[in-house]
Tab-separated table of C-alpha atoms in Angstrom:
chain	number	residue	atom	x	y	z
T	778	UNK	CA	5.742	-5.307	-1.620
T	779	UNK	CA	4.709	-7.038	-4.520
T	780	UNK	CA	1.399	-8.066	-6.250
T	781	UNK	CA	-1.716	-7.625	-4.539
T	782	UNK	CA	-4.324	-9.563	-4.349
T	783	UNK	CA	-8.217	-7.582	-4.212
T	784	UNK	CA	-10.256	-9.464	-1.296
T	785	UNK	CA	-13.472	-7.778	-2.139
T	786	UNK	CA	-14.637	-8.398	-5.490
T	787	UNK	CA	-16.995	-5.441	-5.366
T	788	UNK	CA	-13.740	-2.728	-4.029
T	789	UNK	CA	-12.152	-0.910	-7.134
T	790	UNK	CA	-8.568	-1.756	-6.802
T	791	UNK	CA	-5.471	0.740	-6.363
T	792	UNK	CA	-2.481	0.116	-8.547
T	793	UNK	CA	-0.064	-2.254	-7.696
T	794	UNK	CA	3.239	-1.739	-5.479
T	795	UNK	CA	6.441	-2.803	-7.221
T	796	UNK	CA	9.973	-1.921	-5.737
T	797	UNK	CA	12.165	0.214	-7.856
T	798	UNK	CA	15.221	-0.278	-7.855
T	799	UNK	CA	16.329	1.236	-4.944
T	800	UNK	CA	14.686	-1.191	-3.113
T	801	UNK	CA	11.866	1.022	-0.500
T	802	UNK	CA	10.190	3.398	-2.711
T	803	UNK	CA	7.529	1.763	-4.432
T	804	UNK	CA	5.780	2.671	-8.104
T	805	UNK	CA	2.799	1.498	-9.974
T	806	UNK	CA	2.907	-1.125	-11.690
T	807	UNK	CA	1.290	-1.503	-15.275
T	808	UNK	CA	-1.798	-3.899	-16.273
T	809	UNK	CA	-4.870	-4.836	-14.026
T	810	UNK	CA	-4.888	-4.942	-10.484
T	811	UNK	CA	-6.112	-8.199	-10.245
T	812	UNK	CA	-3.321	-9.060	-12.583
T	813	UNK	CA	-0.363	-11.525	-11.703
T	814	UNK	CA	2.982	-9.965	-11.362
T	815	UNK	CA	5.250	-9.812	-15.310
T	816	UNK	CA	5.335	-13.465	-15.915
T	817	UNK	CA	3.926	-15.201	-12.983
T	818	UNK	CA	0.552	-16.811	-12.864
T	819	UNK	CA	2.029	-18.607	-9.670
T	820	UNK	CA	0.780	-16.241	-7.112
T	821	UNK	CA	-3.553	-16.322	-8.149
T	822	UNK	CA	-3.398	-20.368	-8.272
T	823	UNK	CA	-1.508	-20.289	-4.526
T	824	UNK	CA	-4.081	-18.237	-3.673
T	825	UNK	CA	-6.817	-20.279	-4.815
T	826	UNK	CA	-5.376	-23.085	-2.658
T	827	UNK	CA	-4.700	-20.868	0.510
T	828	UNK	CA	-0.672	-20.944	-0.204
T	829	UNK	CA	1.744	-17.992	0.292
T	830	UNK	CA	2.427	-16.109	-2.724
T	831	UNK	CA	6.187	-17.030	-3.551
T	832	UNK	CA	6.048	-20.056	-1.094
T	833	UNK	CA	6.480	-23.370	-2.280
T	834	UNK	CA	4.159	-25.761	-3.718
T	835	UNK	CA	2.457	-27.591	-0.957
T	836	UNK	CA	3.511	-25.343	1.756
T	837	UNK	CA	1.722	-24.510	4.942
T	838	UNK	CA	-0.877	-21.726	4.196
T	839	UNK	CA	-0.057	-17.915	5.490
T	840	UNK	CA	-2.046	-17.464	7.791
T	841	UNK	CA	-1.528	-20.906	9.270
T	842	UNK	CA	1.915	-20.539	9.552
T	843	UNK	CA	1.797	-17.270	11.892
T	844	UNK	CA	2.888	-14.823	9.173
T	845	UNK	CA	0.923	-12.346	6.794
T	846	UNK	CA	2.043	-11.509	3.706
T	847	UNK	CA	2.940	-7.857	2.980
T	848	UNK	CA	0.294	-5.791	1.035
T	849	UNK	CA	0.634	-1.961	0.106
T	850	UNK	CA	-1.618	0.711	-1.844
T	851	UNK	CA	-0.943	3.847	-3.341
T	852	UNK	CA	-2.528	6.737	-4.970
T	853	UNK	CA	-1.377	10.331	-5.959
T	854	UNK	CA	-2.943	12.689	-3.938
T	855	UNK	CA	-2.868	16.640	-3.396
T	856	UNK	CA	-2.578	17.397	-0.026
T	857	UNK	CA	-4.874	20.314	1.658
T	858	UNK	CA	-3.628	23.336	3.115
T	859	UNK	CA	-1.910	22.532	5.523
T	860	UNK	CA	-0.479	19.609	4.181
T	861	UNK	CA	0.099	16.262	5.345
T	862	UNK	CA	2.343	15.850	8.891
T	863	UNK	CA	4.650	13.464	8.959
T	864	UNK	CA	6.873	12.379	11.535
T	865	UNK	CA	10.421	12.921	9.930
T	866	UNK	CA	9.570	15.558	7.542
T	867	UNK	CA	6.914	17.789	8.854
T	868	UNK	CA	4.582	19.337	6.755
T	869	UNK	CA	4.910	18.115	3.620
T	870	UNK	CA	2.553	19.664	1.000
T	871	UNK	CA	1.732	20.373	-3.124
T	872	UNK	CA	1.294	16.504	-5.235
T	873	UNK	CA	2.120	13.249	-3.318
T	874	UNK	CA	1.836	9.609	-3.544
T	875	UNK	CA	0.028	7.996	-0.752
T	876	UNK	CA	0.956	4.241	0.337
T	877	UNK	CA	-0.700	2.285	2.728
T	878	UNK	CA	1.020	-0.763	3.897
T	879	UNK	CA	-0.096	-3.787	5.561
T	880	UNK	CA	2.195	-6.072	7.225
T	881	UNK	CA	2.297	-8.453	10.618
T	882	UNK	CA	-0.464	-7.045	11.894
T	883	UNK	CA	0.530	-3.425	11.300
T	884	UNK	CA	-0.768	-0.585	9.125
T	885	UNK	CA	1.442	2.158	8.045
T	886	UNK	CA	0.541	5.283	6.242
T	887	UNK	CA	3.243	6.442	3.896
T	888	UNK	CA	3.574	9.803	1.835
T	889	UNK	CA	6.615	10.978	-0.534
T	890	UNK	CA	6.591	14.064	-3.288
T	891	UNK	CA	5.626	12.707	-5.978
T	892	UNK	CA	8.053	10.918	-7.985
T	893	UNK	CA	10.572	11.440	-5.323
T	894	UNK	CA	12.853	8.381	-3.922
T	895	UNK	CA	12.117	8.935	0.049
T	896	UNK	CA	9.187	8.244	1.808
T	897	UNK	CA	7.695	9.662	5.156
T	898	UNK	CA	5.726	8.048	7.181
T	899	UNK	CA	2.490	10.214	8.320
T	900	UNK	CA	2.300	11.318	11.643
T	901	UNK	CA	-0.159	8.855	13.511
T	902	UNK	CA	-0.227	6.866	10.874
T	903	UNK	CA	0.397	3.213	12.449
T	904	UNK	CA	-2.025	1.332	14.076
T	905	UNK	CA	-3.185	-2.174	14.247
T	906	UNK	CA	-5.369	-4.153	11.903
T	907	UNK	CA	-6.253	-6.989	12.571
T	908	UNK	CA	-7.684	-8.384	9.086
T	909	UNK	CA	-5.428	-7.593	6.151
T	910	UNK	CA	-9.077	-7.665	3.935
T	911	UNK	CA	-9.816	-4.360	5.715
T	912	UNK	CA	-6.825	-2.456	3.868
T	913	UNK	CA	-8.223	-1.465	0.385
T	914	UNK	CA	-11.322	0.154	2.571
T	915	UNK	CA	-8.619	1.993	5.410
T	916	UNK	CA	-6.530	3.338	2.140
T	917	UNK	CA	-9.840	4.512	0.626
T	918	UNK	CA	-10.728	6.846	4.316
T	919	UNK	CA	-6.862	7.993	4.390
T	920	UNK	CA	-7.406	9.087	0.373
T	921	UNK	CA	-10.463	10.351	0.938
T	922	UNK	CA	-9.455	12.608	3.912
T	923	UNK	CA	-5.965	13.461	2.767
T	924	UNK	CA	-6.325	14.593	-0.976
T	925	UNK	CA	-7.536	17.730	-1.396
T	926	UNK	CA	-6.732	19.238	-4.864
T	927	UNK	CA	-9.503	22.144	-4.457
T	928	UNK	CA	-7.612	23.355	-1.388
C-alpha cells in the first residue's frame, strides 16, 4: 500500500493507505489525495512518464512489465443490522473502516473495528478486476451498500 494515484479526474478521492507500523493494517494518511507521499514528488512525475511508482528511472513501465502496482481505499463506515460477514470473523458490526484493495488482478474487500490492528476480509469479497481504474468506482458500490449509520 502506499500513495494512490486518482485515474478519474472527475471521482472524489478516498484517503490514502499508509502502513502503520505493524506492517498490514493500514491508516489515512494526511494532505490531498492526489498528493505525493511525505517527501516524494518521485511517484506523480513516474507516472506522467508511464514508470512504476518506486521503480527506477528509466525502467520498463508497469503494466508492460506484467505487474500492477498495489492500490487500496478506505473509508469508515457503520455497518447495518446485521453487520458485515466476513470470512474469519463473522458478523462483525457497530463503526468500521472499509478497505478495498487492488492488486495482480485481484480485488479484496477488507473491514476491521475501527481503529483496531486486524483486518477481516468480507465474505465474498474477492473477485477479479481487470482494470485497476475501475477501483475508486467498486469501493464507492461496496461503501454505498455497506454503511448504514441510520440502521
Amino acid at each position: 500500500m502506499g500513495e494512490q494515484a486518482v485515474t478519474d479526474p472527475g471521482a472524489t478521492p478516498a484517503p490514502e493507505q499508509t502502513p502503520d507500523a505493524g506492517g498490514d493494517a493500514a491508516a489515512p494518511a494526511t494532505g490531498s489525495a492526489d498528493a505525493t507521499a511525505t517527501g516524494s514528488g518521485d511517484a506523480a512525475a513516474a507516472a506522467a512518464v508511464g514508470e512504476a511508482p518506486g521503480a527506477p528511472p528509466g525502467g520498463e513501465p508497469a503494466a508492460k512489465a506484467g505487474r500492477s502496482t498495489p492500490q487500496s481505499r478506505s473509508t469508515d463506515i457503520v455497518a447495518g443490522p446485521g453487520g458485515v460477514m466476513t470470512d474469519e470473523a463473522g458478523v462483525v458490526t457497530g463503526e468500521l473502516t472499509l478497505r478495498t484493495d487492488y492488486a495482480d488482478g485481484q480485488l479484496t474487500l477488507h473491514v476491521q473495528y475501527k481503529d483496531a490492528d486486524e483486518w477481516y476480509v468480507v465474505t465474498g469479497g474477492r473477485v477479479p478486476l481487470a482494470d485497476p481504474a475501475a477501483l475508486e468506482a467498486v469501493h464507492n458500490v461496496a461503501v454505498a451498500l455497506l454503511n448504514r449509520p441510520e440502521g
